[in-house]
């Protein structure tokens, strides 16, 4: 007993009173990671913690200012021969340039790609988790998941954590029995299908270039050039985008990586239309 007093050891009953809120008699059945196969599809959060309430307290009115500044440019568009995905490679943390060599395309499987904009950690975690669920779907059903279903899975994940501080704007593209598919999914649970999307703070510049040159019947080389030009112009105007252009082409038999071109060289190539 003396040893317990010296060491500060607390009994199980005392610890239980500290952990559990008043009148709660048992621990909550919480998972330690997100899993579609469990009854409670959520992260393990300590009892009594309200992430949404905490985030609301971190504003200028409360004397605290936590601004999550992100910068990127990603674009994707469908055309006659598949889907083109082009992204820059600059990772910024506020005003700090964290890296100039980040691949913002996540290779979910040979027939699915996802892009990153917002928080790199959120995008990488959730899209890698999506890759796991797509693989499990293939093992269970013996056929590939459709692009629409994959984007819906990601959308459902985001809906479960809406308002809890996630920062993600992703494009899910692929090829299935319906042909090429392109969807936009963000942290609010928005899910849109379309022929062309661009995300990030440089997206307005990329949209201007791609809108002016987009045609459904483009050749493959014309589509590659349009993707390069869109990202290059965006990096020229947007200080938070830069590095290199990573481009992928989603075809019927899977994606291929087309190029990784330095934007400095591309800006010199396209300087006639920029200056």
Tab-separated table of C-alpha atoms in Angstrom:
chain	number	residue	atom	x	y	z
A	1	UNK	CA	0.000	0.000	0.000
A	2	UNK	CA	2.851	2.390	0.820
A	3	UNK	CA	4.455	1.652	-2.570
A	4	UNK	CA	1.176	2.500	-4.322
A	5	UNK	CA	1.001	5.837	-2.510
A	6	UNK	CA	4.599	6.768	-3.352
A	7	UNK	CA	4.310	5.809	-7.026
A	8	UNK	CA	1.003	7.651	-7.457
A	9	UNK	CA	-0.725	4.521	-8.733
A	10	UNK	CA	-4.466	4.880	-9.190
A	11	UNK	CA	-6.987	2.104	-8.987
A	12	UNK	CA	-9.041	0.962	-11.955
A	13	UNK	CA	-12.183	2.609	-10.556
A	14	UNK	CA	-10.469	6.012	-10.267
A	15	UNK	CA	-9.074	5.801	-13.799
A	16	UNK	CA	-12.472	4.785	-15.134
A	17	UNK	CA	-14.119	7.837	-13.570
A	18	UNK	CA	-11.564	10.086	-15.286
A	19	UNK	CA	-11.970	8.456	-18.696
A	20	UNK	CA	-15.738	8.025	-18.856
A	21	UNK	CA	-18.155	10.981	-18.688
A	22	UNK	CA	-20.711	11.102	-15.909
A	23	UNK	CA	-23.349	8.350	-16.003
A	24	UNK	CA	-21.603	6.525	-18.837
A	25	UNK	CA	-21.166	2.933	-17.782
A	26	UNK	CA	-19.180	1.454	-20.645
A	27	UNK	CA	-16.566	2.404	-23.188
A	28	UNK	CA	-17.788	3.311	-26.638
A	29	UNK	CA	-17.301	0.755	-29.400
A	30	UNK	CA	-15.008	2.784	-31.620
A	31	UNK	CA	-12.755	1.629	-34.416
A	32	UNK	CA	-9.097	2.577	-34.620
A	33	UNK	CA	-9.366	3.464	-38.318
A	34	UNK	CA	-12.000	3.999	-40.973
A	35	UNK	CA	-13.429	0.740	-42.277
A	36	UNK	CA	-16.598	0.080	-44.276
A	37	UNK	CA	-16.941	-3.343	-42.692
A	38	UNK	CA	-17.548	-2.090	-39.151
A	39	UNK	CA	-20.756	-0.878	-37.524
A	40	UNK	CA	-19.230	2.440	-36.426
A	41	UNK	CA	-17.456	3.997	-39.405
A	42	UNK	CA	-15.327	6.549	-37.620
A	43	UNK	CA	-11.944	7.293	-36.113
A	44	UNK	CA	-11.228	6.549	-32.467
A	45	UNK	CA	-11.993	9.880	-30.754
A	46	UNK	CA	-11.647	10.223	-26.948
A	47	UNK	CA	-15.051	10.440	-25.216
A	48	UNK	CA	-16.157	14.007	-24.660
A	49	UNK	CA	-14.111	15.455	-27.518
A	50	UNK	CA	-16.063	17.466	-30.104
A	51	UNK	CA	-13.850	18.197	-33.140
A	52	UNK	CA	-16.460	20.451	-34.756
A	53	UNK	CA	-16.804	22.588	-31.629
A	54	UNK	CA	-13.051	22.878	-31.257
A	55	UNK	CA	-12.671	24.092	-34.842
A	56	UNK	CA	-15.395	26.705	-34.341
A	57	UNK	CA	-13.439	28.069	-31.362
A	58	UNK	CA	-10.311	28.539	-33.478
A	59	UNK	CA	-11.418	31.710	-35.237
A	60	UNK	CA	-10.632	35.385	-35.102
A	61	UNK	CA	-13.629	36.137	-32.865
A	62	UNK	CA	-12.241	33.814	-30.209
A	63	UNK	CA	-8.819	35.429	-30.320
A	64	UNK	CA	-7.284	32.467	-32.167
A	65	UNK	CA	-6.500	32.408	-35.863
A	66	UNK	CA	-5.589	29.120	-37.506
A	67	UNK	CA	-5.515	29.670	-41.261
A	68	UNK	CA	-4.719	26.627	-43.358
A	69	UNK	CA	-3.279	28.128	-46.552
A	70	UNK	CA	-2.834	25.763	-49.476
A	71	UNK	CA	-1.671	26.264	-53.041
A	72	UNK	CA	-1.827	23.992	-56.062
A	73	UNK	CA	-3.125	23.597	-59.598
A	74	UNK	CA	-4.607	20.372	-60.923
A	75	UNK	CA	-6.714	19.772	-64.007
A	76	UNK	CA	-8.353	16.858	-65.777
A	77	UNK	CA	-10.530	16.572	-68.871
A	78	UNK	CA	-12.157	13.850	-70.920
A	79	UNK	CA	-11.800	13.634	-74.673
A	80	UNK	CA	-12.142	11.117	-77.485
A	81	UNK	CA	-9.151	9.008	-76.432
A	82	UNK	CA	-9.595	8.928	-72.650
A	83	UNK	CA	-8.843	11.272	-69.746
A	84	UNK	CA	-5.877	13.623	-69.355
A	85	UNK	CA	-4.704	14.458	-65.829
A	86	UNK	CA	-2.100	17.196	-65.335
A	87	UNK	CA	-0.855	18.634	-62.037
A	88	UNK	CA	1.922	20.851	-60.732
A	89	UNK	CA	4.401	19.632	-58.112
A	90	UNK	CA	4.774	22.494	-55.606
A	91	UNK	CA	3.802	21.900	-51.972
A	92	UNK	CA	3.402	25.041	-49.897
A	93	UNK	CA	2.809	25.551	-46.176
A	94	UNK	CA	1.490	29.092	-45.984
A	95	UNK	CA	4.288	31.297	-47.312
A	96	UNK	CA	6.843	28.520	-46.948
A	97	UNK	CA	7.737	26.471	-50.016
A	98	UNK	CA	7.871	22.966	-48.563
A	99	UNK	CA	8.756	21.018	-51.712
A	100	UNK	CA	8.955	21.416	-55.464
A	101	UNK	CA	8.852	17.716	-56.253
A	102	UNK	CA	5.518	16.336	-55.029
A	103	UNK	CA	3.497	14.013	-57.234
A	104	UNK	CA	-0.088	15.170	-56.738
A	105	UNK	CA	-1.537	12.231	-58.647
A	106	UNK	CA	-2.329	9.210	-56.472
A	107	UNK	CA	-2.269	5.931	-58.368
A	108	UNK	CA	-5.258	4.134	-56.825
A	109	UNK	CA	-4.998	1.125	-59.123
A	110	UNK	CA	-4.113	0.523	-62.805
A	111	UNK	CA	-7.530	1.867	-63.886
A	112	UNK	CA	-8.120	4.642	-61.336
A	113	UNK	CA	-6.299	7.881	-60.539
A	114	UNK	CA	-6.929	10.567	-57.944
A	115	UNK	CA	-5.561	14.103	-57.677
A	116	UNK	CA	-4.537	16.084	-54.595
A	117	UNK	CA	-5.469	19.633	-53.663
A	118	UNK	CA	-5.950	21.053	-50.192
A	119	UNK	CA	-4.175	19.238	-47.377
A	120	UNK	CA	-1.652	16.736	-48.690
A	121	UNK	CA	-2.072	14.572	-45.591
A	122	UNK	CA	-5.863	14.376	-45.984
A	123	UNK	CA	-5.688	13.604	-49.691
A	124	UNK	CA	-3.031	10.926	-49.314
A	125	UNK	CA	-4.743	9.202	-46.395
A	126	UNK	CA	-8.274	9.087	-47.785
A	127	UNK	CA	-7.292	8.169	-51.327
A	128	UNK	CA	-4.997	5.401	-50.123
A	129	UNK	CA	-7.887	4.169	-48.011
A	130	UNK	CA	-10.042	4.327	-51.127
A	131	UNK	CA	-7.437	2.195	-52.919
A	132	UNK	CA	-7.772	-0.423	-50.174
A	133	UNK	CA	-11.553	-0.477	-50.471
A	134	UNK	CA	-11.340	-0.780	-54.274
A	135	UNK	CA	-9.002	-3.726	-53.894
A	136	UNK	CA	-11.335	-5.415	-51.403
A	137	UNK	CA	-14.236	-4.847	-53.801
A	138	UNK	CA	-12.266	-6.570	-56.574
A	139	UNK	CA	-11.507	-9.571	-54.351
A	140	UNK	CA	-15.112	-9.908	-53.184
A	141	UNK	CA	-16.905	-9.444	-56.502
A	142	UNK	CA	-14.233	-10.623	-58.972
A	143	UNK	CA	-14.516	-7.503	-61.130
A	144	UNK	CA	-13.240	-3.946	-61.006
A	145	UNK	CA	-15.138	-1.221	-59.236
A	146	UNK	CA	-16.653	1.435	-61.496
A	147	UNK	CA	-15.397	5.024	-61.492
A	148	UNK	CA	-18.792	6.225	-60.261
A	149	UNK	CA	-18.798	3.758	-57.353
A	150	UNK	CA	-15.223	4.621	-56.355
A	151	UNK	CA	-16.036	8.333	-56.290
A	152	UNK	CA	-19.172	7.591	-54.273
A	153	UNK	CA	-17.131	5.714	-51.669
A	154	UNK	CA	-14.824	8.708	-51.284
A	155	UNK	CA	-17.838	11.026	-51.090
A	156	UNK	CA	-19.367	8.912	-48.303
A	157	UNK	CA	-16.104	9.106	-46.345
A	158	UNK	CA	-16.130	12.887	-46.607
A	159	UNK	CA	-19.789	13.144	-45.570
A	160	UNK	CA	-19.001	11.302	-42.347
A	161	UNK	CA	-16.418	13.944	-41.403
A	162	UNK	CA	-17.990	17.091	-42.816
A	163	UNK	CA	-17.231	20.121	-40.661
A	164	UNK	CA	-14.354	18.423	-38.817
A	165	UNK	CA	-11.513	20.261	-40.509
A	166	UNK	CA	-10.700	18.075	-43.508
A	167	UNK	CA	-9.316	19.940	-46.515
A	168	UNK	CA	-9.553	18.045	-49.787
A	169	UNK	CA	-10.587	18.681	-53.370
A	170	UNK	CA	-9.949	15.633	-55.524
A	171	UNK	CA	-10.699	14.447	-59.022
A	172	UNK	CA	-11.279	10.714	-59.460
A	173	UNK	CA	-10.795	9.518	-63.025
A	174	UNK	CA	-10.666	6.099	-64.603
A	175	UNK	CA	-11.966	3.742	-67.257
A	176	UNK	CA	-14.654	1.105	-66.729
A	177	UNK	CA	-17.381	-0.658	-68.724
A	178	UNK	CA	-19.115	2.692	-69.295
A	179	UNK	CA	-15.948	4.193	-70.788
A	180	UNK	CA	-13.845	7.045	-69.378
A	181	UNK	CA	-15.136	8.652	-66.201
A	182	UNK	CA	-14.270	11.860	-64.355
A	183	UNK	CA	-15.662	12.984	-60.973
A	184	UNK	CA	-14.924	15.798	-58.546
A	185	UNK	CA	-15.182	15.131	-54.788
A	186	UNK	CA	-14.408	17.570	-51.959
A	187	UNK	CA	-14.328	17.614	-48.159
A	188	UNK	CA	-17.943	18.871	-47.942
A	189	UNK	CA	-19.228	15.718	-49.620
A	190	UNK	CA	-19.797	17.386	-52.979
A	191	UNK	CA	-19.653	14.920	-55.875
A	192	UNK	CA	-19.897	16.085	-59.475
A	193	UNK	CA	-19.515	14.354	-62.813
A	194	UNK	CA	-18.216	16.344	-65.763
A	195	UNK	CA	-15.974	16.576	-68.772
A	196	UNK	CA	-13.480	19.038	-67.307
A	197	UNK	CA	-12.395	20.058	-63.804
A	198	UNK	CA	-9.602	22.099	-62.288
A	199	UNK	CA	-8.888	22.578	-58.580
A	200	UNK	CA	-6.532	24.671	-56.469
A	201	UNK	CA	-5.743	28.370	-56.249
A	202	UNK	CA	-4.402	28.338	-59.818
A	203	UNK	CA	-7.512	26.695	-61.249
A	204	UNK	CA	-8.995	29.902	-62.693
A	205	UNK	CA	-5.910	30.385	-64.877
A	206	UNK	CA	-5.937	26.735	-65.949
A	207	UNK	CA	-9.643	26.913	-66.811
A	208	UNK	CA	-9.009	29.925	-69.053
A	209	UNK	CA	-6.395	28.063	-71.082
A	210	UNK	CA	-8.199	24.715	-71.283
A	211	UNK	CA	-11.563	26.292	-72.128
A	212	UNK	CA	-10.019	28.116	-75.067
A	213	UNK	CA	-8.376	25.024	-76.567
A	214	UNK	CA	-10.626	22.119	-75.579
A	215	UNK	CA	-12.263	19.954	-78.251
A	216	UNK	CA	-13.862	16.556	-77.892
A	217	UNK	CA	-12.140	15.258	-81.046
A	218	UNK	CA	-8.605	16.336	-80.140
A	219	UNK	CA	-5.722	14.094	-81.059
A	220	UNK	CA	-3.644	12.597	-78.269
A	221	UNK	CA	-0.733	14.952	-78.925
A	222	UNK	CA	-3.048	17.981	-78.910
A	223	UNK	CA	-4.499	16.873	-75.571
A	224	UNK	CA	-1.021	16.454	-74.091
A	225	UNK	CA	-0.060	19.937	-75.263
A	226	UNK	CA	-3.253	21.452	-73.849
A	227	UNK	CA	-2.637	19.868	-70.440
A	228	UNK	CA	0.955	21.141	-70.329
A	229	UNK	CA	-0.078	24.610	-71.400
A	230	UNK	CA	-2.849	24.838	-68.816
A	231	UNK	CA	-0.569	23.987	-65.867
A	232	UNK	CA	2.319	26.095	-67.201
A	233	UNK	CA	0.160	29.228	-67.505
A	234	UNK	CA	-1.277	28.647	-64.028
A	235	UNK	CA	2.177	28.333	-62.462
A	236	UNK	CA	3.232	31.545	-64.193
A	237	UNK	CA	0.355	33.538	-62.643
A	238	UNK	CA	-0.050	31.724	-59.311
A	239	UNK	CA	2.836	32.002	-56.830
A	240	UNK	CA	1.724	28.894	-54.914
A	241	UNK	CA	1.953	26.610	-57.972
A	242	UNK	CA	5.120	25.537	-59.711
A	243	UNK	CA	7.803	22.878	-59.947
A	244	UNK	CA	7.031	20.431	-62.739
A	245	UNK	CA	4.052	19.255	-64.773
A	246	UNK	CA	3.189	15.627	-64.053
A	247	UNK	CA	0.827	14.313	-66.696
A	248	UNK	CA	-1.083	11.026	-66.942
A	249	UNK	CA	-3.255	9.612	-69.697
A	250	UNK	CA	-6.086	7.253	-68.727
A	251	UNK	CA	-6.673	4.802	-71.572
A	252	UNK	CA	-8.935	1.800	-72.027
A	253	UNK	CA	-6.177	-0.593	-70.940
A	254	UNK	CA	-5.089	1.549	-67.970
A	255	UNK	CA	-3.204	4.739	-67.213
A	256	UNK	CA	0.241	5.712	-68.456
A	257	UNK	CA	2.503	8.469	-67.178
A	258	UNK	CA	3.161	10.798	-70.072
A	259	UNK	CA	5.781	13.229	-68.796
A	260	UNK	CA	7.329	15.226	-66.008
A	261	UNK	CA	8.299	18.580	-67.524
A	262	UNK	CA	9.922	21.474	-65.678
A	263	UNK	CA	7.575	24.473	-65.762
A	264	UNK	CA	10.506	26.876	-66.233
A	265	UNK	CA	11.248	25.303	-69.606
A	266	UNK	CA	7.554	25.253	-70.527
A	267	UNK	CA	7.157	28.945	-69.685
A	268	UNK	CA	9.959	29.755	-72.106
A	269	UNK	CA	8.290	27.560	-74.727
A	270	UNK	CA	4.943	29.364	-74.280
A	271	UNK	CA	6.324	32.822	-73.508
A	272	UNK	CA	4.803	34.329	-76.664
A	273	UNK	CA	1.325	33.983	-75.167
A	274	UNK	CA	2.333	35.015	-71.657
A	275	UNK	CA	4.329	38.229	-71.968
